[in-house]
mmCIF file of N, CA, C and O in Angstrom:
data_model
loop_
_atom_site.group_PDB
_atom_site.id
_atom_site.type_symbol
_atom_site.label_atom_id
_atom_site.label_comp_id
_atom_site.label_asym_id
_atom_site.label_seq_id
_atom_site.Cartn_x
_atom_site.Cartn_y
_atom_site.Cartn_z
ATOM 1 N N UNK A 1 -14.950 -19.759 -7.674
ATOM 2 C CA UNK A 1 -14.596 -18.391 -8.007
ATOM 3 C C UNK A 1 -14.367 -17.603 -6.721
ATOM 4 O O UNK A 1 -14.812 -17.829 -5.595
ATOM 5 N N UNK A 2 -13.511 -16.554 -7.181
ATOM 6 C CA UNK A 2 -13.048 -15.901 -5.331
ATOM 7 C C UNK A 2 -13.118 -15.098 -5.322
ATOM 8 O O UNK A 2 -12.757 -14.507 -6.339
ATOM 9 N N UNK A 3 -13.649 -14.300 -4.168
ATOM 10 C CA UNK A 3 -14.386 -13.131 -4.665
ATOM 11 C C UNK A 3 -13.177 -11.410 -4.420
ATOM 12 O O UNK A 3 -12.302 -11.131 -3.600
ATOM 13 N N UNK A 4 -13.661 -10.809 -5.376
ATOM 14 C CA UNK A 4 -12.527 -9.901 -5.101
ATOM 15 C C UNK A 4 -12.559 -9.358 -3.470
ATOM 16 O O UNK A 4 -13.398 -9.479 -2.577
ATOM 17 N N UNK A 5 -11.014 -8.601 -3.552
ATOM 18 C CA UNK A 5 -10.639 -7.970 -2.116
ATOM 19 C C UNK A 5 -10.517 -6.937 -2.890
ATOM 20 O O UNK A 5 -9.759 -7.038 -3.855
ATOM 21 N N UNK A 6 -11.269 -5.633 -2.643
ATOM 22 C CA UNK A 6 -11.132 -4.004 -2.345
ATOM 23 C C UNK A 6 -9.893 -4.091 -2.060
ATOM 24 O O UNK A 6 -9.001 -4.057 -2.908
ATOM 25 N N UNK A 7 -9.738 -4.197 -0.986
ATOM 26 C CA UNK A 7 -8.755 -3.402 -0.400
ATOM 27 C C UNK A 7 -7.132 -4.104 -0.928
ATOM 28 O O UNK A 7 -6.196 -3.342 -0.684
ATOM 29 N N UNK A 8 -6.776 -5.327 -1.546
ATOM 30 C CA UNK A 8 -6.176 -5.741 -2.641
ATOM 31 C C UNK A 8 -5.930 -4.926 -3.721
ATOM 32 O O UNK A 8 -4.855 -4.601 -4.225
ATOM 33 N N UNK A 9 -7.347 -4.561 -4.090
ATOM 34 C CA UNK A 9 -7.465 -3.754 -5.433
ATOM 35 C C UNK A 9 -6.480 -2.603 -5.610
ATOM 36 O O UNK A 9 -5.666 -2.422 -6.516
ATOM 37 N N UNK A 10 -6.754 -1.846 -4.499
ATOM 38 C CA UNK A 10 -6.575 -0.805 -4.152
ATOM 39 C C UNK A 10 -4.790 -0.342 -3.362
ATOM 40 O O UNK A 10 -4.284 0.676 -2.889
ATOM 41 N N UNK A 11 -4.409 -1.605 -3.576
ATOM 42 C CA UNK A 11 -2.998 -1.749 -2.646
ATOM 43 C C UNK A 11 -2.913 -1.030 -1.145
ATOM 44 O O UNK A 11 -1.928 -0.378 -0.799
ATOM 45 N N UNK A 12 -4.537 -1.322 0.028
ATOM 46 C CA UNK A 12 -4.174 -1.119 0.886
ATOM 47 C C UNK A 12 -4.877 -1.754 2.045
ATOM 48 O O UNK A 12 -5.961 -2.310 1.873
ATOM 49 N N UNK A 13 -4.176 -1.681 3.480
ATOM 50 C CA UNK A 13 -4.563 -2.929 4.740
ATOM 51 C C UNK A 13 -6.373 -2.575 4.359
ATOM 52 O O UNK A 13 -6.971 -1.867 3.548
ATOM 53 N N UNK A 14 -6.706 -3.411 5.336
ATOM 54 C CA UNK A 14 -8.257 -2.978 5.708
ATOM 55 C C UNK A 14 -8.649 -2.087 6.691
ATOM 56 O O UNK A 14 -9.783 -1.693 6.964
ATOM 57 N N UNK A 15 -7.546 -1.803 7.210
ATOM 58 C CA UNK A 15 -7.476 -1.206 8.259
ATOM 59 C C UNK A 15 -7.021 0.769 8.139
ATOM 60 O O UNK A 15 -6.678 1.620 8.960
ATOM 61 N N UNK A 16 -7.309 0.746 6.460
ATOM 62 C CA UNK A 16 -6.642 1.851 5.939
ATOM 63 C C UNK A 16 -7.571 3.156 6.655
ATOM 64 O O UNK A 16 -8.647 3.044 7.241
ATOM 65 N N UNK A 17 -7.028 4.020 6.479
ATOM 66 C CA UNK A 17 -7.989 5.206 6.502
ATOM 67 C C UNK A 17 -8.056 5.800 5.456
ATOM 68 O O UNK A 17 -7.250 5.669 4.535
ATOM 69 N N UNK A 18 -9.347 6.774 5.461
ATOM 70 C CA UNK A 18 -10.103 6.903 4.339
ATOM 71 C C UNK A 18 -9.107 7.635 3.088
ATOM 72 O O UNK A 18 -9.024 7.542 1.863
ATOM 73 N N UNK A 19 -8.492 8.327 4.069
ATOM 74 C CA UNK A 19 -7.484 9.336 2.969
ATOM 75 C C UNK A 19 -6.424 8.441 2.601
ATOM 76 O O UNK A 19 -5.973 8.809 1.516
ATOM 77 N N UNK A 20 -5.835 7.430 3.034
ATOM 78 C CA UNK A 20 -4.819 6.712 2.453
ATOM 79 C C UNK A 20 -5.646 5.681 1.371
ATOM 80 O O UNK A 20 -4.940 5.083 0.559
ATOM 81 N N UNK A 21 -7.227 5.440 1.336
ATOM 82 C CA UNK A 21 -7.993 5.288 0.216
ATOM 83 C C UNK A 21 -8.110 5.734 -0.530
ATOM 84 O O UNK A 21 -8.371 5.085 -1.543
ATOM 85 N N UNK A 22 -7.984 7.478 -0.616
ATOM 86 C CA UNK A 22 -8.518 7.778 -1.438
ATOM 87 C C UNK A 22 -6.818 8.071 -2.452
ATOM 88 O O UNK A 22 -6.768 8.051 -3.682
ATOM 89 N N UNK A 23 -5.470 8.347 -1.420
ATOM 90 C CA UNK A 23 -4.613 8.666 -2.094
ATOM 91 C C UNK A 23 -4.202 7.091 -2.745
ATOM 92 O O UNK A 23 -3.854 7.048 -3.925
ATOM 93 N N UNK A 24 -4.237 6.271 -2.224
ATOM 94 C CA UNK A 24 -3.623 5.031 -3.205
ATOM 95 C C UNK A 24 -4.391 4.771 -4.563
ATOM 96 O O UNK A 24 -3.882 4.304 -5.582
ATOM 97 N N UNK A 25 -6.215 5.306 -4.330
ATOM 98 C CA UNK A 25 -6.749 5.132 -5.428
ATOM 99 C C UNK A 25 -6.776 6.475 -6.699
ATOM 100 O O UNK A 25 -7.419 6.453 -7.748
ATOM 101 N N UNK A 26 -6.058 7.349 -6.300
ATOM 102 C CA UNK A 26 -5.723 8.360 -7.176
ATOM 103 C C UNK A 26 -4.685 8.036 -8.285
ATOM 104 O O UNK A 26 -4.579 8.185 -9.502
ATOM 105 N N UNK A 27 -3.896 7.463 -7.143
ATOM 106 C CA UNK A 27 -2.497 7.436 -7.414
ATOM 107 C C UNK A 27 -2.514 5.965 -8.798
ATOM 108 O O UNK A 27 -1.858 5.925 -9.839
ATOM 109 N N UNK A 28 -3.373 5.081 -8.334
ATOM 110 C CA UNK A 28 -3.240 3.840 -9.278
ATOM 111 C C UNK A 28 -4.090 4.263 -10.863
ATOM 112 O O UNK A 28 -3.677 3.998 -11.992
ATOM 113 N N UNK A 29 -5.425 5.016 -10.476
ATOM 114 C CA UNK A 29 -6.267 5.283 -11.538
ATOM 115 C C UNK A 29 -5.361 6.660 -12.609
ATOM 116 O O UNK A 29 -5.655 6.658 -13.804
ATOM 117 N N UNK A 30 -4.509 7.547 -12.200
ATOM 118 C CA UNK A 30 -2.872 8.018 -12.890
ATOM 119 C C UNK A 30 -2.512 6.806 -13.554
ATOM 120 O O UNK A 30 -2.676 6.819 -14.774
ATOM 121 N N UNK A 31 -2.041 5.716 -13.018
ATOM 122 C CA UNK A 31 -1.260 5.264 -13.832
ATOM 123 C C UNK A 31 -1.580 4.430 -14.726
ATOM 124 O O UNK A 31 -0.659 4.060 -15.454
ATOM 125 N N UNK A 32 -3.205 3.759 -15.016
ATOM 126 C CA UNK A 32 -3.786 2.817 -15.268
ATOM 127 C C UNK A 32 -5.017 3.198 -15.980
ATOM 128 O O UNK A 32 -5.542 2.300 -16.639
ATOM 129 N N UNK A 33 -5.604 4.404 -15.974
ATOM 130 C CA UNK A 33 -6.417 5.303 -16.856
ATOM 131 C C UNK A 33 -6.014 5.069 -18.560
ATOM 132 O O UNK A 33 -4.906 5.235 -19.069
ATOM 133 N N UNK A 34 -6.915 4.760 -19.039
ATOM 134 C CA UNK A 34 -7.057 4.027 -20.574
ATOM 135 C C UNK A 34 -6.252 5.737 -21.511
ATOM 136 O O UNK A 34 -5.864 5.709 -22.679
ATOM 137 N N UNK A 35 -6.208 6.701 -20.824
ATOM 138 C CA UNK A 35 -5.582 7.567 -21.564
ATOM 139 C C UNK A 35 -4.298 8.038 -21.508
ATOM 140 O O UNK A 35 -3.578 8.586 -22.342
ATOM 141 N N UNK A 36 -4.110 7.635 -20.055
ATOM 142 C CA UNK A 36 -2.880 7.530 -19.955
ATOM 143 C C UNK A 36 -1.879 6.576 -19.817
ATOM 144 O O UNK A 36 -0.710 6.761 -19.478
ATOM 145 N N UNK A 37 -2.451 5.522 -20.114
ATOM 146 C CA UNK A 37 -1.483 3.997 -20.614
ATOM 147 C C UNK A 37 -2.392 3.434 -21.855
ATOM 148 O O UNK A 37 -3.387 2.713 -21.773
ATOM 149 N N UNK A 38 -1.823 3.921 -22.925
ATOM 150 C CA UNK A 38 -3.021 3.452 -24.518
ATOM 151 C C UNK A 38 -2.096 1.840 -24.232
ATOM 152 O O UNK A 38 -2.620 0.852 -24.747
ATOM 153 N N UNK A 39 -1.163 1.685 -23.672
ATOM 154 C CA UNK A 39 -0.583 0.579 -24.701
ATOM 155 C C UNK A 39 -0.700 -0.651 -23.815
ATOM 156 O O UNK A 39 -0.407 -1.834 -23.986
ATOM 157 N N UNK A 40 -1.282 0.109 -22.709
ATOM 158 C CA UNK A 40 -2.225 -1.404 -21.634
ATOM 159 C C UNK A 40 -3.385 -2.080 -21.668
ATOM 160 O O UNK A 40 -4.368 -1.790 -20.986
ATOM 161 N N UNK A 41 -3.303 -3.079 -22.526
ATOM 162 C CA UNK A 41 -4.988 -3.446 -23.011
ATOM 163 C C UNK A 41 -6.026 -3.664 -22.083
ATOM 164 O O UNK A 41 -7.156 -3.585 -22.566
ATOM 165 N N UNK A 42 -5.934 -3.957 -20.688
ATOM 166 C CA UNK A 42 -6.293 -3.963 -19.742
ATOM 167 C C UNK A 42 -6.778 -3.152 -19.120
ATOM 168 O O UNK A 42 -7.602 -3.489 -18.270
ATOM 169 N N UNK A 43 -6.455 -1.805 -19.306
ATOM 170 C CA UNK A 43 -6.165 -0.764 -18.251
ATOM 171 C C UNK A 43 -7.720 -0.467 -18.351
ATOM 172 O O UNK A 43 -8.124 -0.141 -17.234
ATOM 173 N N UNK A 44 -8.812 -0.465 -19.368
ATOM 174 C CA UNK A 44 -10.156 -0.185 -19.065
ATOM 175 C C UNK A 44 -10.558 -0.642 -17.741
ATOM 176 O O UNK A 44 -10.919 0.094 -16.822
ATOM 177 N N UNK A 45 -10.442 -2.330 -17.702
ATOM 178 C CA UNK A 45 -10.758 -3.219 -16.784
ATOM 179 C C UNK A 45 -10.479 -2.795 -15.781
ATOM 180 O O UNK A 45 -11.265 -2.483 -14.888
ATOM 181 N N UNK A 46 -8.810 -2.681 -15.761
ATOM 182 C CA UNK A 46 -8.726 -2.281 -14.500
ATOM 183 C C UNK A 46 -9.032 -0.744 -13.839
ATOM 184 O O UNK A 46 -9.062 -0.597 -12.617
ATOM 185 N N UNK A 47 -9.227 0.243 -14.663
ATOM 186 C CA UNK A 47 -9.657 1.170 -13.974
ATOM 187 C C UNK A 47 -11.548 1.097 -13.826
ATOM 188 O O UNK A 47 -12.029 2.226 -13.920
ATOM 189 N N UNK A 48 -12.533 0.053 -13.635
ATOM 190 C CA UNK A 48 -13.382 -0.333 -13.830
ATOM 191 C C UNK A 48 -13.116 -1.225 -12.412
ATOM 192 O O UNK A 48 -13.976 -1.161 -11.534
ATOM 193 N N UNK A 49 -12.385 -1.731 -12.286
ATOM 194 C CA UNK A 49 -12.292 -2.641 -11.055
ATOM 195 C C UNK A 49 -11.741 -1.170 -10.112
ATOM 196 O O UNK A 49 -12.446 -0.710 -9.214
ATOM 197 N N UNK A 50 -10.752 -0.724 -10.390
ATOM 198 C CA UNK A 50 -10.757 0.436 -9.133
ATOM 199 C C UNK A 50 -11.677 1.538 -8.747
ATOM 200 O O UNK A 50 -11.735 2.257 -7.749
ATOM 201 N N UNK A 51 -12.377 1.453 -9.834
ATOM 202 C CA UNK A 51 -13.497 2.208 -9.679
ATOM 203 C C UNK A 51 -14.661 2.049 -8.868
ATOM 204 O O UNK A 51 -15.269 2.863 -8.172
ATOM 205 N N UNK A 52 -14.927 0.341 -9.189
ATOM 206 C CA UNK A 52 -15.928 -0.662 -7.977
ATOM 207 C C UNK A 52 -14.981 -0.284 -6.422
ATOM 208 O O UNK A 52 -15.276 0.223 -5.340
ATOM 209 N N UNK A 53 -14.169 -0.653 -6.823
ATOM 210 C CA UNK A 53 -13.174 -0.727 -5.447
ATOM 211 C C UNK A 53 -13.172 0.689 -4.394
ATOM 212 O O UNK A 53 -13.254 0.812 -3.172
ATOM 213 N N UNK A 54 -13.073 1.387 -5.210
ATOM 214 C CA UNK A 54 -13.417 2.790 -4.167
ATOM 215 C C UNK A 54 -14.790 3.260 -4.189
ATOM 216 O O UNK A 54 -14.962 4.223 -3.442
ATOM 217 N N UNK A 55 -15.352 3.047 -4.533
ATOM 218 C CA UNK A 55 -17.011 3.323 -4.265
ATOM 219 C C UNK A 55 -17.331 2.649 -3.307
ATOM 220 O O UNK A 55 -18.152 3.193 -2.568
ATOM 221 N N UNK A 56 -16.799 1.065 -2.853
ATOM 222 C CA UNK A 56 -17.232 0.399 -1.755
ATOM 223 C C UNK A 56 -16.259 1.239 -0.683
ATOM 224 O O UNK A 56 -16.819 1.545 0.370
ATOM 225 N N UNK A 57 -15.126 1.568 -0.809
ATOM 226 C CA UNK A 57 -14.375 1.763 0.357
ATOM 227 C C UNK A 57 -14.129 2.840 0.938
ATOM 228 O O UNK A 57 -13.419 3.067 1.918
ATOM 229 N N UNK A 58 -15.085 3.883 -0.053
ATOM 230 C CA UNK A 58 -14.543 5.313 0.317
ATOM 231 C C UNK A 58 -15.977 5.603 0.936
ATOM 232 O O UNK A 58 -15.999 6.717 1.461
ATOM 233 N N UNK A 59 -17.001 5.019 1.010
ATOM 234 C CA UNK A 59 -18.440 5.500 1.701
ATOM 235 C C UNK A 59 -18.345 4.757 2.679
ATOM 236 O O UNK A 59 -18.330 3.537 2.518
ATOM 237 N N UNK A 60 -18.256 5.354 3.980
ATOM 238 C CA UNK A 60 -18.392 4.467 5.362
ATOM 239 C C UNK A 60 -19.202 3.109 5.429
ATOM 240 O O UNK A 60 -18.755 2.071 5.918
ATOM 241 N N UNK A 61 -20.365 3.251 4.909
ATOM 242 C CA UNK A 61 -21.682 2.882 5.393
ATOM 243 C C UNK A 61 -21.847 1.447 4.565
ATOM 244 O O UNK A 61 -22.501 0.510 5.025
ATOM 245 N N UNK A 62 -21.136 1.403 3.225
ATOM 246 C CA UNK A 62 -21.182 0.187 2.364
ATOM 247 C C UNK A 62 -19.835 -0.249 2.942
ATOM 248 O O UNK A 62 -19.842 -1.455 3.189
ATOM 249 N N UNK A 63 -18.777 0.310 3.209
ATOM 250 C CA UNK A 63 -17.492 -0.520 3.615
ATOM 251 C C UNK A 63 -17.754 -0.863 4.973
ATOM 252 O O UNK A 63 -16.818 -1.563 5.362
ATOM 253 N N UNK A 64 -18.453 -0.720 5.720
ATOM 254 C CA UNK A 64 -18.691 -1.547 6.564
ATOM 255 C C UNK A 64 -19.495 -2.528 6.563
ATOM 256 O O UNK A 64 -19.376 -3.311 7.506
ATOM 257 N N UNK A 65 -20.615 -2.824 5.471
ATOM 258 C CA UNK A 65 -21.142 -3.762 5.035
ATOM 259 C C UNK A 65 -19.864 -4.204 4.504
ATOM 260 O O UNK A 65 -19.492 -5.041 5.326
ATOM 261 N N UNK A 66 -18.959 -4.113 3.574
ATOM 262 C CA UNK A 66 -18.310 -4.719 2.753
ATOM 263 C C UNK A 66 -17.233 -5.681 3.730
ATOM 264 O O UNK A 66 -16.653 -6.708 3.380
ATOM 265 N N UNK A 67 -17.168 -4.904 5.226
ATOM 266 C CA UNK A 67 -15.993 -5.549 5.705
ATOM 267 C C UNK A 67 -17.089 -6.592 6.251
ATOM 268 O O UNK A 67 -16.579 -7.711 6.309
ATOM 269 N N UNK A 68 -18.414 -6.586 6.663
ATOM 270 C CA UNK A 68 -19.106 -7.690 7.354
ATOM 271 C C UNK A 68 -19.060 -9.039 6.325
ATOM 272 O O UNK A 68 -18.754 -10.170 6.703
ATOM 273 N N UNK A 69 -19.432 -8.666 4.947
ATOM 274 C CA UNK A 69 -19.094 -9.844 4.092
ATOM 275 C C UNK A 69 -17.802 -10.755 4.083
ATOM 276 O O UNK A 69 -17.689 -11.962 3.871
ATOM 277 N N UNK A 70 -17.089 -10.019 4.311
ATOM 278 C CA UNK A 70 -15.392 -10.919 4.154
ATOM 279 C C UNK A 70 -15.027 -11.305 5.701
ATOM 280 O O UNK A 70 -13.932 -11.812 5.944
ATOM 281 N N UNK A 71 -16.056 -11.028 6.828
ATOM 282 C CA UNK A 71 -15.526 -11.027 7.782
ATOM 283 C C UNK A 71 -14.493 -10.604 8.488
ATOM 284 O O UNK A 71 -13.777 -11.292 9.215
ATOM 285 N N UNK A 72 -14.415 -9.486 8.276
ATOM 286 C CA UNK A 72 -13.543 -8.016 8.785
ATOM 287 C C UNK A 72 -14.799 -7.525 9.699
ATOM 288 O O UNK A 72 -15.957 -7.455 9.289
ATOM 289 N N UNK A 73 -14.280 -7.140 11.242
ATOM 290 C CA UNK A 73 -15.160 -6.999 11.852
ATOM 291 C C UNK A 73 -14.294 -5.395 12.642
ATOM 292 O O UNK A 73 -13.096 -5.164 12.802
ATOM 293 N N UNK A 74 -15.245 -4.747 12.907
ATOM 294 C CA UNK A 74 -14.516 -3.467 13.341
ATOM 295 C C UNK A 74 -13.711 -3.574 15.138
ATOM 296 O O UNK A 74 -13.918 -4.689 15.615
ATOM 297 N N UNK A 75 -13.278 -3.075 15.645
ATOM 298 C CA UNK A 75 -12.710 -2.991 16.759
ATOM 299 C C UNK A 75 -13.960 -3.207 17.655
ATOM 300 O O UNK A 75 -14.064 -4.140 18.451
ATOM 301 N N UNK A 76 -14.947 -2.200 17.432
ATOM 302 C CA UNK A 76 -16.095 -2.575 18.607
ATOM 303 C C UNK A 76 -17.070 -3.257 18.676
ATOM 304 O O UNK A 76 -17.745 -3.441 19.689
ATOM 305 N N UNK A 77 -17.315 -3.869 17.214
ATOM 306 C CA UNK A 77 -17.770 -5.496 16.962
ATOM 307 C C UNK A 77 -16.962 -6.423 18.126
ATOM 308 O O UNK A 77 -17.469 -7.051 19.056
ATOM 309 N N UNK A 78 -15.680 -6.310 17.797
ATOM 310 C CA UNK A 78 -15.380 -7.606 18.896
ATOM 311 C C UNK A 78 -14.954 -7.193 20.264
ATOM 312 O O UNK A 78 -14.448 -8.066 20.969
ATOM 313 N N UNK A 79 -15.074 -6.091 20.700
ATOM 314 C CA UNK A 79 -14.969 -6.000 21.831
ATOM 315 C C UNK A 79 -16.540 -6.405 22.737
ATOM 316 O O UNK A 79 -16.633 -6.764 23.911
ATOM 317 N N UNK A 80 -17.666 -6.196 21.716
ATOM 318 C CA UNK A 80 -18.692 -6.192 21.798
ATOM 319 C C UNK A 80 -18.940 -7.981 22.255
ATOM 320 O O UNK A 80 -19.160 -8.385 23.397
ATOM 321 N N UNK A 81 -18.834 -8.770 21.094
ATOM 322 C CA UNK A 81 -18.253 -10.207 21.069
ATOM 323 C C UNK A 81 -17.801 -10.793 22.628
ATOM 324 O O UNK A 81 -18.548 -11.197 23.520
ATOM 325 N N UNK A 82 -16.139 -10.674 22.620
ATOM 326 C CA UNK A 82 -16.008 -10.579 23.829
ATOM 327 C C UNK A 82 -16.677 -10.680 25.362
ATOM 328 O O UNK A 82 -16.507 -11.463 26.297
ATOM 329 N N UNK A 83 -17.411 -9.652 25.184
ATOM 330 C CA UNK A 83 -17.972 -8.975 26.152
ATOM 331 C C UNK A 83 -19.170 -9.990 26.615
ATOM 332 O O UNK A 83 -19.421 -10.377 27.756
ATOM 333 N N UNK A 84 -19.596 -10.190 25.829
ATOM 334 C CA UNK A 84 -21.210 -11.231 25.186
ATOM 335 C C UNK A 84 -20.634 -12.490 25.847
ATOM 336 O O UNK A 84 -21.029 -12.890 26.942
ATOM 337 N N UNK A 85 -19.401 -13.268 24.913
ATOM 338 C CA UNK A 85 -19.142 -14.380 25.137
ATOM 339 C C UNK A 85 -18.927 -14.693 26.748
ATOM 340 O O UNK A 85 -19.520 -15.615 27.308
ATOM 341 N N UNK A 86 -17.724 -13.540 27.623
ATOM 342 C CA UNK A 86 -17.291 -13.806 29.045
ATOM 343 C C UNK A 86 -18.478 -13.684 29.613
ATOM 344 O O UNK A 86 -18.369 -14.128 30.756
ATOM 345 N N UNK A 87 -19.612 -13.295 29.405
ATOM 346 C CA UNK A 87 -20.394 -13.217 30.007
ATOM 347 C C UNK A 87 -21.259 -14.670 30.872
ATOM 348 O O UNK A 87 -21.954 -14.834 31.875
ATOM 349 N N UNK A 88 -20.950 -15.120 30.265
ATOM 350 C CA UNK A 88 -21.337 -16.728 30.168
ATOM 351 C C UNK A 88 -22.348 -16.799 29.234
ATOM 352 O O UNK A 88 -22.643 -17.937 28.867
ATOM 353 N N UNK A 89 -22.924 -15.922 28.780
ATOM 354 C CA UNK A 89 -24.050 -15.776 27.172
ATOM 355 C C UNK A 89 -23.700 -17.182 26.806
ATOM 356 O O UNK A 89 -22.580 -17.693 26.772
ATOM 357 N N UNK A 90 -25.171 -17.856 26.467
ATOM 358 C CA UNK A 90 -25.542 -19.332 25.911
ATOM 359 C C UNK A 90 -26.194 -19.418 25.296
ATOM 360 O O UNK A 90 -27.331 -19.471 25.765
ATOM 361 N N UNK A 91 -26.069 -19.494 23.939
ATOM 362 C CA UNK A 91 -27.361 -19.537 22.951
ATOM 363 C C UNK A 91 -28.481 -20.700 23.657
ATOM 364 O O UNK A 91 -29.609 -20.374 24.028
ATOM 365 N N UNK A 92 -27.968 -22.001 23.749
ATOM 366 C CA UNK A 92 -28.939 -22.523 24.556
ATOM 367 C C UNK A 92 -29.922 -22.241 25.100
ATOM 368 O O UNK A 92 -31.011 -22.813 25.152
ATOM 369 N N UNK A 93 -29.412 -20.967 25.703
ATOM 370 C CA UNK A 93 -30.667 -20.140 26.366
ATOM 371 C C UNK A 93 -31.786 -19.756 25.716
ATOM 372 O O UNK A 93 -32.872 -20.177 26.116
ATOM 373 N N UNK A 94 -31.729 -19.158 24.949
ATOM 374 C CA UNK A 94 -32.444 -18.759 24.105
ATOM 375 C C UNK A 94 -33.282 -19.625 22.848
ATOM 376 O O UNK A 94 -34.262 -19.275 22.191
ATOM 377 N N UNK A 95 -32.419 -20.987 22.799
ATOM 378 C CA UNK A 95 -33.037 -22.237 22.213
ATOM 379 C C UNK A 95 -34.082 -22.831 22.843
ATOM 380 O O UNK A 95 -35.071 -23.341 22.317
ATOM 381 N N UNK A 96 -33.746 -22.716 24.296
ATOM 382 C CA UNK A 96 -34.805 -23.968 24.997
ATOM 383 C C UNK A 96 -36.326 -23.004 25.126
ATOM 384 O O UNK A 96 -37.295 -23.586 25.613
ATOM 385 N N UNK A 97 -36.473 -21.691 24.724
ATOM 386 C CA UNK A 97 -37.503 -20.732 24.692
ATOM 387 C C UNK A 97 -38.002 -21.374 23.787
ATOM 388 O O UNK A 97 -39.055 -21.838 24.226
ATOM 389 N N UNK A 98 -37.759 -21.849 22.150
ATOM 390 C CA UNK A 98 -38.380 -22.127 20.903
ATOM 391 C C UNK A 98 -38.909 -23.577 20.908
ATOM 392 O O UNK A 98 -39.842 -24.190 20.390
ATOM 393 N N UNK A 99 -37.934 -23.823 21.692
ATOM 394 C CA UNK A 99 -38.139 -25.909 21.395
ATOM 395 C C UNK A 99 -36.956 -25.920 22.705
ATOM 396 O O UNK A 99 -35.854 -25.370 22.683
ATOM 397 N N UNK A 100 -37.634 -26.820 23.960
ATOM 398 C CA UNK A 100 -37.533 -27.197 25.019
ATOM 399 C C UNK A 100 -36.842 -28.593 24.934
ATOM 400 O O UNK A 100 -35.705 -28.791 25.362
ATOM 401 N N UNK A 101 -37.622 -29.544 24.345
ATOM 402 C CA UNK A 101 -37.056 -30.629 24.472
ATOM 403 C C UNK A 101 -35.705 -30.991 23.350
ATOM 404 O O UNK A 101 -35.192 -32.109 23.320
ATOM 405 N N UNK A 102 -35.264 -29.872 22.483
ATOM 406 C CA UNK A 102 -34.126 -30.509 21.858
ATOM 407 C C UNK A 102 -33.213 -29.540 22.631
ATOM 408 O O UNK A 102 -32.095 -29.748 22.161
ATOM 409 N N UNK A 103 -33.115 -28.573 23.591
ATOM 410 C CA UNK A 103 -31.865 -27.895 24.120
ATOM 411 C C UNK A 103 -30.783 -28.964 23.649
ATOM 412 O O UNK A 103 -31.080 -30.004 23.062
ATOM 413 N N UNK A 104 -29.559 -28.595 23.963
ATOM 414 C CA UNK A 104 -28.521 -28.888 23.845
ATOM 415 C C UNK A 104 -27.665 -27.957 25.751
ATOM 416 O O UNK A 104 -28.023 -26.911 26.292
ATOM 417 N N UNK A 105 -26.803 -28.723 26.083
ATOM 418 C CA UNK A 105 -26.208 -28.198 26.808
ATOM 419 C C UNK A 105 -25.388 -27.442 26.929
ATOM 420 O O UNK A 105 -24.484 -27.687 26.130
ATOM 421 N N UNK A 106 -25.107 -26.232 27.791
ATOM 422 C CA UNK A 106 -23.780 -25.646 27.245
ATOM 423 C C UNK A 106 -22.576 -26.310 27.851
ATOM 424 O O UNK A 106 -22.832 -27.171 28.693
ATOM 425 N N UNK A 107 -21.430 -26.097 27.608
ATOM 426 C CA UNK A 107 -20.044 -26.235 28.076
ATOM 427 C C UNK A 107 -19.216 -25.201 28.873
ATOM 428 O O UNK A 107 -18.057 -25.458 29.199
#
C-alpha cells in the first residue's frame, strides 16, 4: 500500500508556499464539495482526503514532520548534512566509544 502524497492531493510542488496551499486547496474543495458536485459520488471522500491534506500542510510544524516522513528535507537540513559529511564526520567514531572491538573503518 502507498502512502498518500499531500502535496499530490492538493495539486502542488513540496516546495509550495503556504498561500499557494491554501489557494489550490480552496480552489479544489469549490469544486469537489458534496454540495456543490451532488452528481460526484466520490466527492465526500475526496473532500475528506483534502481536508487531511491541508491540515498537514497548512501548519508549519506537522508539515515539516510530514516532509521528514517522505523524506523531503528542508534547504537547511542539507546544507546542515553537507556540512557534517565534508567535515570528515565518521560515525565510526562514535561506534568505537560503545563497542571498540567491532569498529568498522572509515573510507
Amino acid at each position: 500500500m502507498s502512502a498518500l502524497n499531500y502535496y499530490q492531493i492538493l495539486g502542488v510542488s513540496s516546495s509550495a508556499s503556504d498561500k499557494e496551499i491554501r489557494k489550490a486547496y480552496h480552489r479544489l474543495i469549490k469544486r469537489f464539495h458534496p454540495d456543490h458536485s451532488p452528481a460526484c459520488k466520490d466527492a465526500a471522500k475526496i473532500t475528506s482526503l483534502l481536508n487531511e491534506a491541508y491540515k498537514v500542510c497548512s501548519n508549519s510544524d506537522s508539515r515539516r514532520a510530514y516532509d521528514h516522513t517522505i523524506g523531503l528535507c528542508s534547504e537547511e537540513l542539507r546544507v546542515k548534512k553537507v556540512a557534517i559529511l565534508s567535515s570528515g564526520f565518521c560515525m565510526n567514531n562514535i561506534w568505537k566509544k560503545f563497542n571498540p572491538s567491532s569498529a568498522v573503518r572509515c573510507r
